[in-house]
Amino acid sequence: MHKFIQIIIFNFFLMFLTACDRPQTQEQQDLPIDETLCEFTEGECYQEVAGLQVGLLIDPVDTPSEKPLIVTLKSSQAITNVSMRIEGRDMFMGVIPVTLSEIQNNSYQGSLIFGSCSSNYMVWTVIVSFNYQQQPRTLMYDFLADNDK
């Protein structure tokens, strides 16, 4: 039993050491601004599919790690079977499911917390799946964690 506990503890620490630990280099400190990332400080981030506009907003807008976040999804038309998950874009940080509730017509809300990364540049992807016009659709939104812009 003692050996089993040691193995579990070792694997636990190994997971945190390898998940996103990248040495800080000058190149990482001077990364160019990625214009494809959602900037929630400027409002909702929109994607379009089949003429449907779908906006995403995360509050607080600076998307801090290890803090509760509220995610709001709004669509210009009715959608069904809405699901959401969050994953690391450039490195595996697990899959974080987000349970959404419809708060009004075509608006959904859920909450989540994601972990921090020692690289100081962690991009997350929100993956939204739903049905629209009787077809399955998927949209992806990328954003920077801890965005103190």
CSV table of N, CA, C and O in Angstrom, one decimal, residues 55-145:
chain,number,residue,atom,x,y,z
A,55,GLY,N,-21.7,34.9,-30.4
A,55,GLY,CA,-20.8,35.7,-29.6
A,55,GLY,C,-20.5,35.1,-28.3
A,55,GLY,O,-21.3,34.4,-27.6
A,56,LEU,N,-19.2,35.2,-27.9
A,56,LEU,CA,-18.8,34.6,-26.6
A,56,LEU,C,-18.2,35.8,-25.8
A,56,LEU,O,-17.5,36.6,-26.3
A,57,LEU,N,-18.5,35.8,-24.5
A,57,LEU,CA,-17.9,36.7,-23.5
A,57,LEU,C,-17.5,36.0,-22.3
A,57,LEU,O,-18.3,35.1,-21.8
A,58,ILE,N,-16.4,36.3,-21.7
A,58,ILE,CA,-15.9,35.7,-20.5
A,58,ILE,C,-15.7,36.8,-19.5
A,58,ILE,O,-15.1,37.9,-19.8
A,59,ASP,N,-16.3,36.7,-18.3
A,59,ASP,CA,-16.2,37.7,-17.2
A,59,ASP,C,-15.5,37.0,-16.0
A,59,ASP,O,-16.0,36.0,-15.6
A,60,PRO,N,-14.5,37.6,-15.4
A,60,PRO,CA,-13.9,38.9,-15.7
A,60,PRO,C,-13.2,38.8,-17.1
A,60,PRO,O,-12.6,37.8,-17.5
A,61,VAL,N,-13.1,40.0,-17.7
A,61,VAL,CA,-12.6,40.0,-19.1
A,61,VAL,C,-11.1,39.8,-19.2
A,61,VAL,O,-10.6,39.5,-20.3
A,62,ASP,N,-10.4,39.9,-18.1
A,62,ASP,CA,-8.9,39.6,-18.1
A,62,ASP,C,-8.6,38.1,-18.0
A,62,ASP,O,-7.5,37.7,-18.0
A,63,THR,N,-9.7,37.3,-17.9
A,63,THR,CA,-9.6,35.8,-17.8
A,63,THR,C,-8.5,35.3,-16.9
A,63,THR,O,-7.6,34.6,-17.3
A,64,PRO,N,-8.6,35.6,-15.6
A,64,PRO,CA,-7.6,35.1,-14.7
A,64,PRO,C,-7.6,33.6,-14.4
A,64,PRO,O,-8.7,33.0,-14.4
A,65,SER,N,-6.4,33.1,-14.3
A,65,SER,CA,-6.3,31.6,-14.0
A,65,SER,C,-6.7,31.4,-12.5
A,65,SER,O,-6.5,32.3,-11.7
A,66,GLU,N,-7.2,30.2,-12.3
A,66,GLU,CA,-7.5,29.8,-10.9
A,66,GLU,C,-8.6,30.7,-10.2
A,66,GLU,O,-8.6,30.7,-9.0
A,67,LYS,N,-9.4,31.3,-11.0
A,67,LYS,CA,-10.5,32.2,-10.4
A,67,LYS,C,-11.8,31.8,-11.1
A,67,LYS,O,-11.8,31.4,-12.3
A,68,PRO,N,-12.9,31.9,-10.5
A,68,PRO,CA,-14.2,31.6,-11.1
A,68,PRO,C,-14.5,32.6,-12.3
A,68,PRO,O,-14.3,33.8,-12.2
A,69,LEU,N,-14.9,32.0,-13.4
A,69,LEU,CA,-15.2,32.8,-14.6
A,69,LEU,C,-16.6,32.5,-15.0
A,69,LEU,O,-17.1,31.3,-14.9
A,70,ILE,N,-17.3,33.5,-15.6
A,70,ILE,CA,-18.6,33.3,-16.1
A,70,ILE,C,-18.5,33.4,-17.6
A,70,ILE,O,-18.0,34.4,-18.2
A,71,VAL,N,-19.0,32.4,-18.4
A,71,VAL,CA,-19.0,32.4,-19.8
A,71,VAL,C,-20.4,32.6,-20.3
A,71,VAL,O,-21.3,31.9,-19.9
A,72,THR,N,-20.6,33.6,-21.2
A,72,THR,CA,-21.9,33.8,-21.8
A,72,THR,C,-21.8,33.6,-23.3
A,72,THR,O,-20.8,34.1,-24.0
A,73,LEU,N,-22.7,32.9,-23.9
A,73,LEU,CA,-22.8,32.6,-25.3
A,73,LEU,C,-24.1,33.1,-25.8
A,73,LEU,O,-25.2,32.8,-25.2
A,74,LYS,N,-24.1,33.9,-26.9
A,74,LYS,CA,-25.3,34.4,-27.5
A,74,LYS,C,-25.3,34.1,-29.0
A,74,LYS,O,-24.3,34.3,-29.7
A,75,SER,N,-26.4,33.7,-29.5
A,75,SER,CA,-26.6,33.4,-30.9
A,75,SER,C,-27.6,34.3,-31.5
A,75,SER,O,-28.6,34.6,-30.8
A,76,SER,N,-27.5,34.6,-32.8
A,76,SER,CA,-28.4,35.5,-33.5
A,76,SER,C,-29.7,34.8,-33.8
A,76,SER,O,-30.7,35.4,-34.1
A,77,GLN,N,-29.7,33.4,-33.8
A,77,GLN,CA,-30.9,32.6,-34.1
A,77,GLN,C,-30.9,31.5,-33.1
A,77,GLN,O,-29.9,31.2,-32.4
A,78,ALA,N,-32.0,30.8,-33.0
A,78,ALA,CA,-32.2,29.6,-32.1
A,78,ALA,C,-31.2,28.5,-32.5
A,78,ALA,O,-31.1,28.2,-33.7
A,79,ILE,N,-30.6,27.9,-31.5
A,79,ILE,CA,-29.7,26.8,-31.7
A,79,ILE,C,-30.1,25.7,-30.6
A,79,ILE,O,-30.8,26.1,-29.6
A,80,THR,N,-29.8,24.5,-30.9
A,80,THR,CA,-30.2,23.4,-30.0
A,80,THR,C,-29.0,22.6,-29.6
A,80,THR,O,-27.9,22.6,-30.3
A,81,ASN,N,-29.1,21.7,-28.6
A,81,ASN,CA,-28.1,20.8,-28.2
A,81,ASN,C,-26.7,21.5,-28.0
A,81,ASN,O,-25.7,21.0,-28.5
A,82,VAL,N,-26.7,22.6,-27.3
A,82,VAL,CA,-25.5,23.4,-27.1
A,82,VAL,C,-24.6,22.7,-26.1
A,82,VAL,O,-25.1,22.3,-25.0
A,83,SER,N,-23.3,22.6,-26.4
A,83,SER,CA,-22.4,22.1,-25.4
A,83,SER,C,-21.1,22.9,-25.6
A,83,SER,O,-20.8,23.4,-26.6
A,84,MET,N,-20.3,22.9,-24.5
A,84,MET,CA,-19.1,23.7,-24.5
A,84,MET,C,-18.0,23.0,-23.7
A,84,MET,O,-18.3,22.3,-22.7
A,85,ARG,N,-16.8,23.1,-24.1
A,85,ARG,CA,-15.6,22.6,-23.4
A,85,ARG,C,-14.4,23.6,-23.6
A,85,ARG,O,-14.4,24.3,-24.6
A,86,ILE,N,-13.5,23.5,-22.7
A,86,ILE,CA,-12.3,24.4,-22.9
A,86,ILE,C,-11.1,23.5,-22.8
A,86,ILE,O,-11.0,22.6,-22.0
A,87,GLU,N,-10.1,23.7,-23.7
A,87,GLU,CA,-8.9,23.0,-23.8
A,87,GLU,C,-7.7,23.9,-24.0
A,87,GLU,O,-7.9,25.0,-24.6
A,88,GLY,N,-6.5,23.5,-23.7
A,88,GLY,CA,-5.3,24.3,-24.0
A,88,GLY,C,-5.1,24.2,-25.5
A,88,GLY,O,-5.3,23.2,-26.1
A,89,ARG,N,-4.8,25.4,-26.1
A,89,ARG,CA,-4.6,25.4,-27.6
A,89,ARG,C,-3.3,24.8,-28.0
A,89,ARG,O,-3.2,24.0,-28.9
A,90,ASP,N,-2.2,25.1,-27.3
A,90,ASP,CA,-0.9,24.7,-27.7
A,90,ASP,C,-0.3,23.6,-26.8
A,90,ASP,O,0.8,23.1,-27.2
A,91,MET,N,-0.9,23.3,-25.7
A,91,MET,CA,-0.4,22.3,-24.9
A,91,MET,C,-1.6,21.6,-24.1
A,91,MET,O,-2.6,22.3,-23.9
A,92,PHE,N,-1.5,20.4,-23.8
A,92,PHE,CA,-2.6,19.7,-23.1
A,92,PHE,C,-2.7,20.1,-21.7
A,92,PHE,O,-1.7,20.0,-20.9
A,93,MET,N,-3.8,20.6,-21.3
A,93,MET,CA,-4.1,21.0,-19.9
A,93,MET,C,-5.3,20.4,-19.4
A,93,MET,O,-6.0,20.8,-18.5
A,94,GLY,N,-5.7,19.3,-20.1
A,94,GLY,CA,-7.0,18.6,-19.7
A,94,GLY,C,-8.1,19.2,-20.5
A,94,GLY,O,-8.0,20.1,-21.3
A,95,VAL,N,-9.3,18.6,-20.3
A,95,VAL,CA,-10.5,19.0,-21.0
A,95,VAL,C,-11.5,19.5,-19.9
A,95,VAL,O,-11.7,18.7,-19.0
A,96,ILE,N,-11.9,20.7,-20.0
A,96,ILE,CA,-12.8,21.3,-19.0
A,96,ILE,C,-14.2,21.5,-19.6
A,96,ILE,O,-14.4,22.3,-20.4
A,97,PRO,N,-15.1,20.6,-19.1
A,97,PRO,CA,-16.5,20.8,-19.6
A,97,PRO,C,-17.1,22.0,-19.0
A,97,PRO,O,-16.9,22.3,-17.8
A,98,VAL,N,-18.0,22.7,-19.7
A,98,VAL,CA,-18.7,23.8,-19.2
A,98,VAL,C,-20.2,23.5,-19.3
A,98,VAL,O,-20.7,23.3,-20.4
A,99,THR,N,-20.9,23.5,-18.2
A,99,THR,CA,-22.3,23.2,-18.2
A,99,THR,C,-23.0,24.5,-18.5
A,99,THR,O,-22.9,25.5,-17.7
A,100,LEU,N,-23.8,24.6,-19.5
A,100,LEU,CA,-24.5,25.8,-19.9
A,100,LEU,C,-26.0,25.7,-19.6
A,100,LEU,O,-26.6,24.7,-19.7
A,101,SER,N,-26.5,26.9,-19.2
A,101,SER,CA,-28.0,27.0,-18.9
A,101,SER,C,-28.5,28.1,-19.8
A,101,SER,O,-27.8,29.2,-19.9
A,102,GLU,N,-29.7,27.9,-20.4
A,102,GLU,CA,-30.2,29.0,-21.2
A,102,GLU,C,-30.8,30.1,-20.2
A,102,GLU,O,-31.6,29.8,-19.3
A,103,ILE,N,-30.3,31.3,-20.3
A,103,ILE,CA,-30.7,32.4,-19.4
A,103,ILE,C,-31.8,33.3,-20.0
A,103,ILE,O,-32.5,33.9,-19.3
A,104,GLN,N,-31.9,33.3,-21.3
A,104,GLN,CA,-33.0,33.9,-22.1
A,104,GLN,C,-32.9,33.4,-23.5
A,104,GLN,O,-32.0,32.6,-23.8
A,105,ASN,N,-33.8,33.8,-24.4
A,105,ASN,CA,-33.8,33.2,-25.7
A,105,ASN,C,-32.4,33.5,-26.4
A,105,ASN,O,-31.9,34.6,-26.4
A,106,ASN,N,-31.9,32.4,-26.9
A,106,ASN,CA,-30.6,32.4,-27.6
A,106,ASN,C,-29.4,32.8,-26.8
A,106,ASN,O,-28.4,33.2,-27.4
A,107,SER,N,-29.5,32.8,-25.5
A,107,SER,CA,-28.4,33.2,-24.6
A,107,SER,C,-28.2,32.1,-23.6
A,107,SER,O,-29.1,31.7,-22.9
A,108,TYR,N,-26.9,31.7,-23.4
A,108,TYR,CA,-26.5,30.6,-22.5
A,108,TYR,C,-25.4,31.1,-21.6
A,108,TYR,O,-24.6,32.0,-22.0
A,109,GLN,N,-25.4,30.5,-20.4
A,109,GLN,CA,-24.3,30.9,-19.4
A,109,GLN,C,-23.9,29.7,-18.6
A,109,GLN,O,-24.6,28.8,-18.3
A,110,GLY,N,-22.6,29.8,-18.3
A,110,GLY,CA,-22.0,28.7,-17.5
A,110,GLY,C,-20.8,29.3,-16.7
A,110,GLY,O,-20.4,30.4,-16.9
A,111,SER,N,-20.2,28.5,-15.8
A,111,SER,CA,-19.1,28.9,-15.1
A,111,SER,C,-18.0,27.9,-15.2
A,111,SER,O,-18.2,26.7,-15.5
A,112,LEU,N,-16.7,28.3,-14.9
A,112,LEU,CA,-15.6,27.4,-15.0
A,112,LEU,C,-14.4,28.0,-14.2
A,112,LEU,O,-14.4,29.2,-13.9
A,113,ILE,N,-13.4,27.2,-14.0
A,113,ILE,CA,-12.1,27.6,-13.4
A,113,ILE,C,-11.1,26.8,-14.2
A,113,ILE,O,-11.2,25.6,-14.4
A,114,PHE,N,-10.1,27.5,-14.7
A,114,PHE,CA,-9.0,26.7,-15.3
A,114,PHE,C,-7.7,27.0,-14.6
A,114,PHE,O,-7.5,28.0,-13.9
A,115,GLY,N,-6.7,26.1,-14.7
A,115,GLY,CA,-5.5,26.2,-14.0
A,115,GLY,C,-4.5,27.2,-14.6
A,115,GLY,O,-4.7,27.7,-15.7
A,116,SER,N,-3.5,27.5,-13.9
A,116,SER,CA,-2.5,28.4,-14.4
A,116,SER,C,-1.3,27.7,-15.0
A,116,SER,O,-1.2,26.5,-14.9
A,117,CYS,N,-0.6,28.4,-15.8
A,117,CYS,CA,0.6,27.9,-16.5
A,117,CYS,C,1.8,28.7,-16.2
A,117,CYS,O,1.7,29.9,-16.2
A,118,SER,N,2.9,28.1,-16.0
A,118,SER,CA,4.1,28.8,-15.7
A,118,SER,C,4.8,29.5,-16.9
A,118,SER,O,5.7,30.2,-16.7
A,119,SER,N,4.3,29.2,-18.1
A,119,SER,CA,4.9,29.8,-19.3
A,119,SER,C,4.6,31.3,-19.4
A,119,SER,O,5.2,32.0,-20.3
A,120,ASN,N,3.6,31.8,-18.7
A,120,ASN,CA,3.2,33.2,-18.8
A,120,ASN,C,2.5,33.6,-20.1
A,120,ASN,O,2.3,34.7,-20.4
A,121,TYR,N,2.2,32.6,-20.9
A,121,TYR,CA,1.5,32.8,-22.2
A,121,TYR,C,0.7,31.5,-22.4
A,121,TYR,O,1.2,30.6,-23.1
A,122,MET,N,-0.5,31.5,-21.9
A,122,MET,CA,-1.4,30.3,-22.0
A,122,MET,C,-2.6,30.7,-22.8
A,122,MET,O,-3.4,31.5,-22.4
A,123,VAL,N,-2.7,30.1,-24.0
A,123,VAL,CA,-3.9,30.3,-24.9
A,123,VAL,C,-4.8,29.1,-24.7
A,123,VAL,O,-4.4,27.9,-24.8
A,124,TRP,N,-6.1,29.4,-24.4
A,124,TRP,CA,-7.1,28.4,-24.2
A,124,TRP,C,-8.1,28.5,-25.4
A,124,TRP,O,-8.2,29.5,-26.0
A,125,THR,N,-8.7,27.4,-25.8
A,125,THR,CA,-9.7,27.3,-26.8
A,125,THR,C,-11.0,26.9,-26.2
A,125,THR,O,-11.1,25.9,-25.6
A,126,VAL,N,-12.0,27.7,-26.5
A,126,VAL,CA,-13.4,27.3,-26.2
A,126,VAL,C,-14.0,26.7,-27.4
A,126,VAL,O,-14.0,27.2,-28.5
A,127,ILE,N,-14.5,25.5,-27.2
A,127,ILE,CA,-15.1,24.7,-28.3
A,127,ILE,C,-16.6,24.6,-28.1
A,127,ILE,O,-17.0,24.0,-27.0
A,128,VAL,N,-17.4,25.2,-29.0
A,128,VAL,CA,-18.8,25.2,-28.8
A,128,VAL,C,-19.4,24.3,-29.9
A,128,VAL,O,-19.1,24.5,-31.1
A,129,SER,N,-20.2,23.3,-29.5
A,129,SER,CA,-20.9,22.5,-30.5
A,129,SER,C,-22.4,22.7,-30.3
A,129,SER,O,-22.9,22.8,-29.2
A,130,PHE,N,-23.2,22.7,-31.4
A,130,PHE,CA,-24.6,22.8,-31.3
A,130,PHE,C,-25.2,22.4,-32.7
A,130,PHE,O,-24.5,22.1,-33.6
A,131,ASN,N,-26.5,22.4,-32.7
A,131,ASN,CA,-27.3,22.1,-34.0
A,131,ASN,C,-27.9,23.4,-34.4
A,131,ASN,O,-28.5,24.2,-33.6
A,132,TYR,N,-27.8,23.7,-35.7
A,132,TYR,CA,-28.4,24.8,-36.3
A,132,TYR,C,-28.8,24.4,-37.7
A,132,TYR,O,-28.1,23.8,-38.5
A,133,GLN,N,-30.1,24.7,-38.1
A,133,GLN,CA,-30.7,24.3,-39.4
A,133,GLN,C,-30.5,22.8,-39.6
A,133,GLN,O,-30.2,22.4,-40.6
A,134,GLN,N,-30.8,22.1,-38.5
A,134,GLN,CA,-30.8,20.6,-38.5
A,134,GLN,C,-29.4,20.1,-38.9
A,134,GLN,O,-29.3,18.9,-39.3
A,135,GLN,N,-28.3,20.8,-38.6
A,135,GLN,CA,-27.0,20.4,-38.9
A,135,GLN,C,-26.1,20.6,-37.7
A,135,GLN,O,-26.2,21.6,-37.0
A,136,PRO,N,-25.2,19.6,-37.4
A,136,PRO,CA,-24.3,19.8,-36.3
A,136,PRO,C,-23.2,20.9,-36.7
A,136,PRO,O,-22.8,20.9,-37.8
A,137,ARG,N,-22.9,21.8,-35.8
A,137,ARG,CA,-22.0,22.9,-36.0
A,137,ARG,C,-21.0,22.9,-34.9
A,137,ARG,O,-21.3,22.6,-33.7
A,138,THR,N,-19.8,23.4,-35.2
A,138,THR,CA,-18.8,23.6,-34.1
A,138,THR,C,-18.0,24.9,-34.4
A,138,THR,O,-17.7,25.2,-35.5
A,139,LEU,N,-17.8,25.7,-33.3
A,139,LEU,CA,-17.1,26.9,-33.4
A,139,LEU,C,-16.0,26.9,-32.4
A,139,LEU,O,-16.2,26.3,-31.3
A,140,MET,N,-14.9,27.6,-32.7
A,140,MET,CA,-13.7,27.6,-31.7
A,140,MET,C,-13.3,29.0,-31.5
A,140,MET,O,-13.2,29.8,-32.5
A,141,TYR,N,-13.1,29.4,-30.2
A,141,TYR,CA,-12.7,30.7,-29.8
A,141,TYR,C,-11.4,30.6,-29.0
A,141,TYR,O,-11.4,29.9,-28.0
A,142,ASP,N,-10.3,31.3,-29.4
A,142,ASP,CA,-9.1,31.2,-28.7
A,142,ASP,C,-8.9,32.5,-27.9
A,142,ASP,O,-9.3,33.6,-28.4
A,143,PHE,N,-8.4,32.4,-26.7
A,143,PHE,CA,-8.2,33.6,-25.8
A,143,PHE,C,-7.0,33.4,-24.9
A,143,PHE,O,-6.6,32.2,-24.6
A,144,LEU,N,-6.4,34.4,-24.5
A,144,LEU,CA,-5.2,34.4,-23.6
A,144,LEU,C,-5.6,34.5,-22.2
A,144,LEU,O,-6.4,35.3,-21.8
A,145,ALA,N,-5.1,33.5,-21.4
A,145,ALA,CA,-5.4,33.6,-19.9
A,145,ALA,C,-4.6,34.7,-19.3
A,145,ALA,O,-3.5,35.1,-19.8
